[in-house]
CSV table of C-alpha atoms in Angstrom, one decimal:
chain,number,residue,atom,x,y,z
A,1,MET,CA,24.2,21.3,8.0
A,2,ALA,CA,21.1,21.5,10.2
A,3,GLY,CA,19.0,19.5,7.8
A,4,GLN,CA,21.5,16.6,7.8
A,5,LYS,CA,21.6,16.6,11.6
A,6,LEU,CA,17.8,16.5,11.7
A,7,LYS,CA,17.8,13.5,9.4
A,8,GLN,CA,20.4,11.6,11.4
A,9,ASN,CA,18.6,12.4,14.7
A,10,TYR,CA,15.3,11.3,13.2
A,11,GLN,CA,16.5,8.0,12.0
A,12,LYS,CA,18.1,7.4,15.4
A,13,ASN,CA,15.1,8.6,17.4
A,14,ILE,CA,12.5,6.5,15.7
A,15,LYS,CA,14.2,3.2,16.4
A,16,GLN,CA,12.3,3.0,19.7
A,17,PHE,CA,9.0,2.9,17.8
A,18,HIS,CA,10.0,0.0,15.5
A,19,PRO,CA,8.8,-3.5,16.5
A,20,LYS,CA,11.8,-5.6,17.3
A,21,PRO,CA,12.5,-8.5,15.0
A,22,HIS,CA,12.9,-11.8,16.8
A,23,TYR,CA,16.2,-12.9,15.4
A,24,PHE,CA,16.5,-16.0,17.4
A,25,PHE,CA,13.0,-17.3,16.7
A,26,ASN,CA,13.4,-16.4,13.0
A,27,CYS,CA,16.6,-18.4,12.9
A,28,VAL,CA,14.9,-21.4,14.5
A,29,LYS,CA,11.9,-21.2,12.1
A,30,ALA,CA,14.2,-20.9,9.1
A,31,PHE,CA,16.3,-23.8,10.4
A,32,LEU,CA,13.3,-26.1,10.9
A,33,VAL,CA,11.5,-25.3,7.7
A,34,GLY,CA,14.7,-25.3,5.6
A,35,GLY,CA,15.7,-28.6,7.2
A,36,PHE,CA,12.2,-30.1,6.6
A,37,ILE,CA,12.5,-29.2,2.9
A,38,CYS,CA,15.9,-30.9,2.8
A,39,LEU,CA,14.3,-33.9,4.6
A,40,ILE,CA,11.7,-34.1,1.9
A,41,GLY,CA,14.5,-33.9,-0.7
A,42,GLU,CA,16.3,-36.8,1.0
A,43,GLY,CA,13.1,-38.8,0.9
A,44,ILE,CA,12.6,-38.1,-2.8
A,45,GLN,CA,16.2,-39.0,-3.5
A,46,ASN,CA,15.9,-42.3,-1.7
A,47,PHE,CA,12.7,-43.0,-3.5
A,48,TYR,CA,14.4,-42.6,-6.8
A,49,ILE,CA,17.4,-44.7,-5.8
A,50,HIS,CA,15.2,-47.4,-4.3
A,51,PHE,CA,12.5,-47.8,-6.9
A,52,PHE,CA,14.2,-46.6,-10.0
A,53,ASP,CA,17.6,-47.2,-11.6
A,54,PHE,CA,19.4,-44.2,-10.1
A,55,THR,CA,22.6,-44.0,-8.2
A,56,GLU,CA,23.3,-41.5,-5.4
A,57,LYS,CA,25.1,-39.3,-8.0
A,58,THR,CA,22.4,-39.4,-10.7
A,59,ALA,CA,19.4,-39.1,-8.4
A,60,GLY,CA,20.1,-35.4,-7.9
A,61,ASN,CA,18.5,-34.2,-11.1
A,62,PRO,CA,15.1,-35.9,-10.8
A,63,THR,CA,15.1,-34.9,-7.1
A,64,VAL,CA,15.6,-31.3,-7.8
A,65,ALA,CA,13.0,-31.4,-10.6
A,66,THR,CA,10.4,-32.9,-8.2
A,67,LEU,CA,11.1,-30.3,-5.6
A,68,ILE,CA,10.7,-27.6,-8.2
A,69,LEU,CA,7.4,-29.1,-9.3
A,70,LEU,CA,6.1,-29.2,-5.8
A,71,ALA,CA,7.2,-25.6,-5.0
A,72,SER,CA,5.6,-24.4,-8.2
A,73,LEU,CA,2.4,-26.1,-7.4
A,74,LEU,CA,2.4,-24.7,-3.9
A,75,THR,CA,3.0,-21.2,-5.4
A,76,GLY,CA,0.2,-21.7,-7.9
A,77,ILE,CA,-2.3,-22.6,-5.2
A,78,GLY,CA,-1.2,-19.7,-3.1
A,79,ILE,CA,0.5,-21.4,-0.2
A,80,TYR,CA,4.2,-20.8,-0.8
A,81,ASP,CA,4.1,-17.1,0.0
A,82,ASN,CA,2.6,-17.9,3.4
A,83,ILE,CA,5.4,-20.5,4.1
A,84,GLY,CA,7.9,-17.8,3.0
A,85,GLN,CA,6.5,-15.2,5.4
A,86,PHE,CA,6.8,-17.8,8.2
A,87,ALA,CA,10.2,-19.3,7.4
A,88,GLY,CA,12.1,-16.5,5.7
A,89,ALA,CA,15.5,-17.8,4.5
A,90,GLY,CA,14.4,-21.4,5.4
A,91,SER,CA,12.1,-21.5,2.3
A,92,ALA,CA,14.0,-18.9,0.2
A,93,VAL,CA,17.5,-20.5,0.1
A,94,PRO,CA,16.6,-24.1,-1.1
A,95,VAL,CA,15.8,-24.7,-4.7
A,96,THR,CA,12.1,-24.4,-3.9
A,97,GLY,CA,12.6,-20.7,-3.3
A,98,PHE,CA,14.1,-20.4,-6.7
A,99,ALA,CA,11.2,-22.2,-8.2
A,100,ASN,CA,8.8,-19.9,-6.3
A,101,SER,CA,10.5,-16.8,-7.6
A,102,MET,CA,10.1,-17.9,-11.2
A,103,THR,CA,6.6,-19.3,-10.9
A,104,SER,CA,5.3,-16.3,-9.0
A,105,ALA,CA,6.7,-13.9,-11.6
A,106,ALA,CA,5.2,-16.0,-14.4
A,107,LEU,CA,1.8,-16.0,-12.7
A,108,GLU,CA,1.9,-12.3,-12.0
A,109,HIS,CA,2.6,-11.3,-15.6
A,110,LYS,CA,0.3,-13.8,-17.3
A,111,SER,CA,-2.1,-10.9,-18.0
A,112,GLU,CA,0.5,-9.3,-20.4
A,113,GLY,CA,0.6,-12.4,-22.6
A,114,ILE,CA,2.8,-15.5,-23.0
A,115,VAL,CA,5.8,-13.9,-24.7
A,116,LEU,CA,6.1,-10.4,-23.3
A,117,GLY,CA,4.4,-11.2,-20.0
A,118,VAL,CA,5.3,-14.7,-18.8
A,119,ALA,CA,8.5,-15.4,-20.8
A,120,THR,CA,10.1,-11.9,-20.4
A,121,ASN,CA,9.3,-11.5,-16.7
A,122,MET,CA,9.9,-15.1,-15.5
A,123,PHE,CA,13.5,-14.4,-14.6
A,124,LYS,CA,12.8,-11.0,-13.1
A,125,LEU,CA,13.7,-12.2,-9.6
A,126,ALA,CA,15.6,-15.3,-10.5
A,127,GLY,CA,17.8,-13.7,-13.2
A,128,SER,CA,20.3,-12.3,-10.7
A,129,VAL,CA,20.7,-15.7,-9.1
A,130,ILE,CA,21.6,-17.2,-12.5
A,131,VAL,CA,23.9,-14.4,-13.5
A,132,PHE,CA,25.9,-14.6,-10.2
A,133,GLY,CA,25.7,-18.4,-10.2
A,134,VAL,CA,27.3,-18.6,-13.6
A,135,VAL,CA,29.9,-15.9,-12.9
A,136,ALA,CA,30.8,-17.5,-9.5
A,137,ALA,CA,31.1,-20.9,-11.2
A,138,TYR,CA,33.4,-19.5,-13.8
A,139,ILE,CA,35.7,-17.8,-11.3
A,140,VAL,CA,35.9,-20.8,-9.0
A,141,GLY,CA,36.5,-23.0,-12.0
A,142,MET,CA,39.4,-20.8,-13.2
A,143,ILE,CA,40.9,-20.8,-9.7
A,144,ARG,CA,40.7,-24.5,-9.5
A,145,TYR,CA,42.3,-24.8,-12.9
A,146,PHE,CA,45.2,-22.6,-12.1
A,147,ILE,CA,45.8,-24.3,-8.7
A,148,HIS,CA,45.8,-27.6,-10.6
A,149,LEU,CA,48.3,-26.3,-13.1
A,150,ALA,CA,50.6,-24.9,-10.4
A,151,LEU,CA,50.5,-28.2,-8.4
A,152,SER,CA,51.2,-30.5,-11.4
B,1,MET,CA,-9.6,35.6,2.4
B,2,ARG,CA,-9.6,32.0,1.3
B,3,LEU,CA,-6.0,31.4,2.1
B,4,VAL,CA,-5.5,31.4,5.9
B,5,GLY,CA,-2.0,31.6,7.1
B,6,LYS,CA,0.5,29.8,4.9
B,7,GLN,CA,-1.1,26.6,3.8
B,8,THR,CA,-4.7,26.4,5.0
B,9,TRP,CA,-7.7,27.0,2.7
B,10,GLU,CA,-10.9,28.2,4.2
B,11,PHE,CA,-13.9,27.8,1.9
B,12,GLU,CA,-16.1,30.9,1.8
B,13,ASN,CA,-19.2,29.2,0.6
B,14,PRO,CA,-20.9,26.4,2.4
B,15,ILE,CA,-19.5,23.3,0.6
B,16,TYR,CA,-21.0,19.9,1.4
B,17,ILE,CA,-20.4,16.2,0.8
B,18,ASN,CA,-23.8,15.1,-0.6
B,19,SER,CA,-23.1,11.4,-1.1
B,20,VAL,CA,-20.3,8.8,-0.7
B,21,GLY,CA,-19.7,5.4,-2.2
B,22,THR,CA,-17.2,2.8,-1.1
B,23,ALA,CA,-16.2,-0.6,-2.4
B,24,ALA,CA,-13.8,-2.9,-0.6
B,25,GLY,CA,-12.0,-6.2,-0.9
B,26,PRO,CA,-12.2,-9.4,1.2
B,27,ARG,CA,-9.8,-8.6,4.0
B,28,GLU,CA,-11.3,-5.1,4.5
B,29,ALA,CA,-14.8,-6.7,4.6
B,30,GLU,CA,-13.6,-9.0,7.4
B,31,GLY,CA,-12.2,-6.1,9.4
B,32,PRO,CA,-13.9,-4.1,12.1
B,33,LEU,CA,-15.3,-1.6,9.6
B,34,GLY,CA,-16.6,-4.2,7.1
B,35,LYS,CA,-20.2,-3.3,7.6
B,36,ASP,CA,-19.6,0.4,6.8
B,37,PHE,CA,-18.7,-0.3,3.2
B,38,ASP,CA,-21.4,-0.1,0.5
B,39,ILE,CA,-20.2,-3.1,-1.4
B,40,THR,CA,-17.6,-5.7,-0.6
B,41,TYR,CA,-16.1,-8.6,-2.6
B,42,ASP,CA,-15.2,-11.9,-1.1
B,43,GLU,CA,-12.3,-12.5,-3.5
B,44,LEU,CA,-9.5,-10.2,-4.5
B,45,ARG,CA,-10.1,-10.5,-8.3
B,46,CYS,CA,-13.7,-9.1,-7.8
B,47,GLY,CA,-14.8,-11.4,-10.7
B,48,GLU,CA,-12.5,-9.9,-13.2
B,49,ASP,CA,-9.7,-11.4,-15.4
B,50,ASN,CA,-6.8,-9.5,-13.8
B,51,TRP,CA,-5.8,-7.3,-10.9
B,52,GLU,CA,-5.9,-4.1,-12.8
B,53,LEU,CA,-9.4,-4.8,-14.0
B,54,ALA,CA,-10.4,-5.6,-10.5
B,55,GLU,CA,-9.2,-2.3,-9.2
B,56,ARG,CA,-11.0,-0.5,-12.0
B,57,LYS,CA,-14.2,-2.3,-11.1
B,58,LEU,CA,-13.8,-1.1,-7.5
B,59,MET,CA,-13.5,2.5,-8.6
B,60,GLU,CA,-16.4,2.3,-11.0
B,61,GLN,CA,-18.6,0.6,-8.4
B,62,SER,CA,-17.8,3.3,-5.8
B,63,ILE,CA,-18.7,6.1,-8.3
B,64,LYS,CA,-21.9,4.3,-9.3
B,65,LEU,CA,-23.0,3.7,-5.7
B,66,CYS,CA,-22.2,7.3,-4.8
B,67,LEU,CA,-24.3,8.7,-7.6
B,68,ASP,CA,-27.1,6.2,-7.3
B,69,LYS,CA,-27.7,7.2,-3.7
B,70,VAL,CA,-28.6,10.8,-4.8
B,71,GLU,CA,-30.1,9.7,-8.1
B,72,LEU,CA,-27.6,11.4,-10.3
B,73,THR,CA,-25.8,10.2,-13.4
B,74,PRO,CA,-22.3,11.1,-14.6
B,75,GLN,CA,-23.8,13.7,-16.9
B,76,ASP,CA,-24.8,15.7,-13.8
B,77,ILE,CA,-21.2,16.0,-12.7
B,78,ASP,CA,-19.0,18.9,-13.8
B,79,ILE,CA,-15.5,17.6,-12.8
B,80,PHE,CA,-14.2,14.2,-11.9
B,81,LEU,CA,-11.0,14.2,-9.8
B,82,ALA,CA,-9.3,10.9,-9.3
B,83,GLY,CA,-6.1,9.1,-8.7
B,84,ASP,CA,-4.6,5.8,-7.8
B,85,LEU,CA,-1.2,4.2,-7.1
B,86,LEU,CA,-0.4,2.7,-10.5
B,87,ASN,CA,1.9,4.0,-13.1
B,88,GLN,CA,0.3,6.7,-15.3
B,89,ASN,CA,-2.7,6.5,-12.9
B,90,VAL,CA,-4.2,3.9,-15.1
B,91,THR,CA,-7.2,3.1,-13.0
B,92,ALA,CA,-8.4,6.7,-12.8
B,93,ASN,CA,-7.7,7.3,-16.5
B,94,TYR,CA,-9.6,4.2,-17.7
B,95,VAL,CA,-12.5,4.9,-15.4
B,96,ALA,CA,-12.6,8.4,-16.7
B,97,ARG,CA,-12.7,7.0,-20.2
B,98,GLN,CA,-16.0,5.4,-19.2
B,99,THR,CA,-17.6,8.1,-17.2
B,100,GLN,CA,-17.1,10.9,-19.8
B,101,ILE,CA,-16.9,13.7,-17.1
B,102,PRO,CA,-14.3,16.4,-17.6
B,103,PHE,CA,-11.4,14.9,-15.8
B,104,LEU,CA,-8.5,16.0,-13.5
B,105,CYS,CA,-6.1,13.2,-12.8
B,106,MET,CA,-4.1,13.5,-9.6
B,107,PHE,CA,-1.2,11.7,-8.0
B,108,GLY,CA,-0.3,12.1,-4.4
B,109,ALA,CA,0.3,8.5,-3.6
B,110,CYS,CA,-1.8,7.6,-0.6
B,111,SER,CA,-2.6,11.3,0.0
B,112,THR,CA,-4.6,11.5,-3.2
B,113,SER,CA,-7.9,10.9,-1.4
B,114,MET,CA,-7.7,14.3,0.4
B,115,GLU,CA,-5.9,16.0,-2.4
B,116,THR,CA,-8.8,15.3,-4.8
B,117,LEU,CA,-11.3,16.3,-2.1
B,118,ALA,CA,-9.5,19.5,-1.3
B,119,VAL,CA,-9.0,20.6,-4.9
B,120,GLY,CA,-12.6,19.5,-5.8
B,121,SER,CA,-14.0,21.6,-2.9
B,122,ALA,CA,-11.9,24.6,-4.0
B,123,LEU,CA,-13.3,24.3,-7.5
B,124,VAL,CA,-16.9,24.2,-6.2
B,125,ASP,CA,-16.2,27.1,-3.8
B,126,ALA,CA,-14.8,29.2,-6.6
B,127,GLY,CA,-17.7,28.3,-8.9
B,128,PHE,CA,-15.7,26.4,-11.5
B,129,ALA,CA,-18.0,23.5,-10.9
B,130,ASN,CA,-21.4,22.9,-9.4
B,131,ARG,CA,-20.8,19.3,-8.6
B,132,ILE,CA,-17.6,17.3,-8.5
B,133,ILE,CA,-16.8,13.7,-7.6
B,134,ALA,CA,-13.4,12.8,-6.0
B,135,SER,CA,-12.4,9.2,-6.2
B,136,THR,CA,-9.4,7.1,-5.3
B,137,SER,CA,-8.6,3.5,-5.4
B,138,SER,CA,-5.9,1.0,-4.6
B,139,HIS,CA,-5.6,-2.8,-4.8
B,140,ASN,CA,-3.4,-5.0,-2.8
B,141,ALA,CA,-2.2,-7.1,-5.8
B,142,THR,CA,-1.7,-4.3,-8.3
B,143,ALA,CA,0.3,-2.4,-5.7
B,144,GLU,CA,2.3,-5.4,-4.6
B,145,ARG,CA,3.3,-6.1,-8.2
B,146,GLN,CA,4.2,-2.5,-9.0
B,147,PHE,CA,6.0,-1.6,-5.8
B,148,ARG,CA,7.2,-4.8,-4.4
B,149,TYR,CA,7.3,-8.4,-5.6
B,150,PRO,CA,4.8,-10.7,-7.4
B,151,THR,CA,1.9,-11.5,-5.1
B,152,GLU,CA,2.8,-15.2,-4.7
B,153,TYR,CA,6.5,-14.6,-4.1
B,154,GLY,CA,7.5,-16.0,-0.8
B,155,GLY,CA,9.7,-13.2,0.5
B,156,GLN,CA,9.6,-12.4,4.2
B,157,LYS,CA,8.4,-8.9,5.2
B,158,PRO,CA,9.3,-7.1,8.4
B,159,LYS,CA,6.8,-6.0,10.9
B,160,THR,CA,7.1,-2.4,9.9
B,161,ALA,CA,5.6,-3.2,6.4
B,162,THR,CA,2.1,-2.2,5.6
B,163,PHE,CA,-0.7,-4.0,3.8
B,164,THR,CA,-2.2,-2.2,0.8
B,165,VAL,CA,-6.0,-1.8,1.2
B,166,THR,CA,-8.1,-3.1,-1.6
B,167,GLY,CA,-10.9,-0.7,-2.3
B,168,ALA,CA,-12.1,2.5,-3.7
B,169,GLY,CA,-14.0,5.5,-2.2
B,170,THR,CA,-15.8,8.3,-3.9
B,171,ALA,CA,-17.4,11.5,-2.6
B,172,LEU,CA,-19.8,13.9,-4.2
B,173,VAL,CA,-19.2,17.5,-3.4
B,174,SER,CA,-21.5,20.5,-4.2
B,175,ARG,CA,-23.0,23.7,-2.6
B,176,ASN,CA,-26.3,21.9,-2.1
B,177,GLN,CA,-27.0,21.3,1.6
B,178,GLY,CA,-25.8,17.9,2.7
B,179,PRO,CA,-25.1,16.1,5.9
B,180,ILE,CA,-21.3,16.9,6.0
B,181,ARG,CA,-19.8,20.3,5.5
B,182,ILE,CA,-16.2,20.7,4.2
B,183,THR,CA,-14.9,23.9,5.8
B,184,LYS,CA,-11.2,23.9,5.4
B,185,ALA,CA,-8.3,22.1,3.7
B,186,VAL,CA,-4.6,22.2,4.3
B,187,ILE,CA,-2.1,21.5,1.5
B,188,GLY,CA,1.1,19.8,2.6
B,189,LYS,CA,4.8,20.3,1.6
B,190,VAL,CA,7.0,17.4,0.6
B,191,ASN,CA,9.0,16.2,3.5
B,192,ASP,CA,11.9,13.8,3.5
B,193,LEU,CA,13.9,12.8,6.6
B,194,GLY,CA,16.0,10.3,4.7
B,195,ILE,CA,14.1,7.0,5.2
B,196,LYS,CA,15.0,4.7,2.4
B,197,ASN,CA,13.2,1.5,3.4
B,198,PRO,CA,10.0,1.0,1.3
B,199,LEU,CA,8.9,-1.6,3.9
B,200,ASP,CA,8.8,1.1,6.6
B,201,MET,CA,6.6,3.8,5.1
B,202,GLY,CA,5.1,4.8,8.5
B,203,SER,CA,8.4,6.2,9.6
B,204,ALA,CA,8.9,8.0,6.3
B,205,MET,CA,5.4,9.6,6.3
B,206,ALA,CA,5.1,10.6,10.0
B,207,PRO,CA,7.2,13.9,9.5
B,208,ALA,CA,4.9,14.9,6.6
B,209,ALA,CA,1.8,14.4,8.7
B,210,ALA,CA,3.3,16.3,11.6
B,211,ASP,CA,4.4,19.1,9.4
B,212,THR,CA,0.9,19.5,7.8
B,213,ILE,CA,-0.9,19.3,11.2
B,214,GLN,CA,1.4,21.7,12.9
B,215,GLN,CA,1.2,24.2,10.0
B,216,HIS,CA,-2.6,23.9,10.0
B,217,PHE,CA,-2.8,24.6,13.8
B,218,GLU,CA,-0.5,27.6,13.3
B,219,ASP,CA,-2.6,28.9,10.4
B,220,VAL,CA,-5.9,28.7,12.3
B,221,GLY,CA,-4.3,29.7,15.6
B,222,SER,CA,-5.9,26.9,17.6
B,223,THR,CA,-5.0,23.3,18.4
B,224,ASP,CA,-8.1,21.9,19.9
B,225,ASP,CA,-10.9,22.4,17.3
B,226,TYR,CA,-11.2,18.7,16.5
B,227,ASP,CA,-12.7,15.8,18.2
B,228,LEU,CA,-10.8,13.5,15.9
B,229,ILE,CA,-7.6,13.9,13.9
B,230,VAL,CA,-7.2,10.9,11.7
B,231,THR,CA,-4.2,10.2,9.6
B,232,GLY,CA,-4.3,8.1,6.4
B,233,ASP,CA,-1.9,5.2,6.7
B,234,LEU,CA,0.9,5.8,9.2
B,235,SER,CA,0.1,2.4,10.7
B,236,GLY,CA,1.3,1.1,14.0
B,237,VAL,CA,4.9,2.4,13.4
B,238,GLY,CA,4.2,5.9,12.1
B,239,SER,CA,1.4,6.8,14.5
B,240,PRO,CA,3.4,6.9,17.7
B,241,ILE,CA,6.2,8.8,15.8
B,242,LEU,CA,3.7,11.4,14.7
B,243,ILE,CA,2.4,11.9,18.3
B,244,GLN,CA,6.0,12.2,19.5
B,245,LEU,CA,7.0,14.6,16.8
B,246,LEU,CA,4.0,16.9,17.6
B,247,LYS,CA,4.7,16.5,21.4
B,248,ASP,CA,8.2,17.8,20.7
B,249,GLU,CA,6.6,20.9,19.2
B,250,GLY,CA,4.3,21.3,22.2
B,251,ILE,CA,1.1,19.9,20.6
B,252,ASP,CA,-0.6,16.9,22.2
B,253,ILE,CA,-2.9,15.0,19.9
B,254,SER,CA,-2.6,11.6,21.5
B,255,ALA,CA,-6.1,11.5,22.9
B,256,ARG,CA,-7.7,12.6,19.6
B,257,HIS,CA,-5.6,10.8,17.1
B,258,ASN,CA,-6.4,7.7,15.1
B,259,ASP,CA,-5.1,6.2,11.9
B,260,CYS,CA,-7.2,4.7,9.1
B,261,GLY,CA,-4.6,2.0,8.6
B,262,LEU,CA,-5.2,0.9,12.2
B,263,MET,CA,-8.9,1.3,12.1
B,264,ILE,CA,-9.6,-0.8,9.0
B,265,PHE,CA,-7.9,-4.0,10.2
B,266,ASP,CA,-7.7,-5.6,13.6
B,267,HIS,CA,-4.6,-7.0,15.0
B,268,THR,CA,-5.6,-10.7,14.3
B,269,GLN,CA,-5.6,-10.1,10.6
B,270,GLU,CA,-1.8,-10.4,9.9
B,271,VAL,CA,-1.4,-7.2,8.1
B,272,PHE,CA,2.0,-6.3,9.6
B,273,ALA,CA,1.9,-2.7,10.9
B,274,GLY,CA,-1.5,-1.9,9.4
B,275,GLY,CA,-3.3,-0.9,6.2
B,276,SER,CA,-2.0,1.5,3.6
B,277,GLY,CA,-2.8,2.7,0.1
B,278,CYS,CA,-5.0,5.4,-1.5
B,279,ALA,CA,-8.1,3.4,-0.6
B,280,CYS,CA,-7.2,3.2,3.0
B,281,SER,CA,-8.0,6.8,3.9
B,282,ALA,CA,-10.7,6.9,1.2
B,283,VAL,CA,-12.8,4.0,2.4
B,284,VAL,CA,-12.3,4.7,6.1
B,285,THR,CA,-13.2,8.4,5.7
B,286,TYR,CA,-16.1,8.0,3.2
B,287,GLY,CA,-17.3,4.7,4.7
B,288,HIS,CA,-16.8,5.1,8.4
B,289,ILE,CA,-16.0,8.6,9.5
B,290,VAL,CA,-18.7,10.2,7.3
B,291,LYS,CA,-21.2,7.8,9.0
B,292,GLN,CA,-20.0,8.7,12.4
B,293,LEU,CA,-20.4,12.4,11.6
B,294,ILE,CA,-24.0,11.9,10.3
B,295,LEU,CA,-24.9,9.8,13.4
B,296,GLY,CA,-23.5,12.6,15.6
B,297,ASN,CA,-20.8,10.6,17.2
B,298,LEU,CA,-18.3,13.0,15.8
B,299,ASN,CA,-18.6,16.7,15.1
B,300,LYS,CA,-15.5,18.0,13.6
B,301,VAL,CA,-12.8,15.9,12.1
B,302,LEU,CA,-9.4,16.7,10.5
B,303,VAL,CA,-8.6,14.0,8.0
B,304,VAL,CA,-4.9,14.0,7.1
B,305,ALA,CA,-4.1,11.6,4.2
B,306,THR,CA,-0.5,10.7,4.1
B,307,GLY,CA,1.4,9.8,1.0
B,308,ALA,CA,4.8,8.1,0.4
B,309,LEU,CA,5.8,9.3,-3.0
B,310,LEU,CA,7.6,6.1,-3.6
B,311,SER,CA,9.2,5.0,-6.8
B,312,PRO,CA,10.9,1.5,-6.9
B,313,ILE,CA,13.5,2.8,-9.4
B,314,MET,CA,14.4,5.8,-7.2
B,315,VAL,CA,14.7,3.5,-4.2
B,316,GLN,CA,17.0,1.2,-6.1
B,317,GLN,CA,19.1,4.3,-7.0
B,318,LYS,CA,19.5,4.8,-3.2
B,319,GLU,CA,17.3,7.8,-3.0
B,320,SER,CA,15.2,8.3,0.1
B,321,ILE,CA,11.4,8.5,0.0
B,322,PRO,CA,9.7,11.9,-0.3
B,323,THR,CA,6.4,12.1,1.6
B,324,ILE,CA,3.4,14.4,1.7
B,325,ALA,CA,0.2,14.9,3.7
B,326,HIS,CA,-2.9,16.8,2.8
B,327,GLY,CA,-5.8,17.6,5.2
B,328,VAL,CA,-9.5,18.3,4.9
B,329,VAL,CA,-11.8,19.4,7.7
B,330,LEU,CA,-15.2,17.6,7.8
B,331,GLU,CA,-17.9,19.0,10.0
B,332,ARG,CA,-21.3,17.7,10.9
B,333,ALA,CA,-23.9,19.9,9.2
B,334,GLY,CA,-27.0,18.0,10.4
B,335,GLY,CA,-28.6,18.5,7.0
B,336,PRO,CA,-30.6,15.9,5.0
B,337,VAL,CA,-28.8,12.6,4.3
């Protein structure tokens, strides 16, 4: 079909007009920011182990909670989206990105009320992460269980 | 004959823009055209409780300013044509609830500015109305939340993305002599060359703009009538594509072309490829281009507002983005301001 060919040609021809993404620099930025967030996490974990009665195993929960709080605060005062634009995956992958997706959705839908606005829309972006997280955990758990059975 | 060729309308009576009103947000105020807007707000909420109310305020302000300049009230207007980007055109509908003018709501995405102006001019020309106002608005935060992600979400956008302009523009059109004459309009067809990326609307819309401009030139039998051909929001990505597409057809507009999305912001403003949205072409045309026509810096301008008829649901269903472009010809009339 002539129309189909036109479409294919168009999509090929316009590539020259698109600004090139700097993959290398984006990777470096994501690495540095993501690493820095993890460094803060390490610091918080050591803080809890050092000053409170936590072990390396139990310090995980308060550390994650603190990071979520920090990311939500940064979202609320309008900074996290700027970090996200700069860092890309560096700030999206850590738990702070998850917190940002929930807080930003909650903020956005505040105008439609607490129940139908905030509560309903809070998981709009994060919901898929939870669904696939639970499904993946289930599948991996089953595999582990059967391997364990087979080996014993 | 009012229909010239296939898609161009030529108005038989002298039709004029008698007044314009523009309201714009903070980023637009900081941009190179900041001084051309009648009123600007230094914060995105414009003193309202939520984004939708802020957009509504922008449209209401632009109408009020437009009418105040010529000492008219909404009762003096016969038809109100308006549109915006939100579902069910809520901004336009709720403003119309306030103005109490017989109302025609229109949706052409970012092409609505010239769609309302063209249809309004046709109604005045045919005598269905003595005075009409054409108004369009968009707001960065309402558009972000409807078409993309929550405003504070930290997702990374590519350089091909555009930045929705916060603002509203209104024009008053009648047969009474005014500074700007509307002589022609060209109604576009829906084009779709298969672009599916909602963060690259310049590429999606360029063929629509090229189609409308080429058809218009064919209809009027001339390609060099205009000292400026300005597109709505093709941005830094779509503009060179448009020039190339027309060059392939043997039409060179590179020396006379500009894009509202590139005019409203400068490159230091971190707006990706440029501005977009209904208000982009509206505030640049009614705020800046109209002034340049009055001052005599421009004589004859073809404004082609480009619209990506984007629906997030259709994009998720893997459909491509249909696009459209409508043009209106504005000429310096030299009449009273």
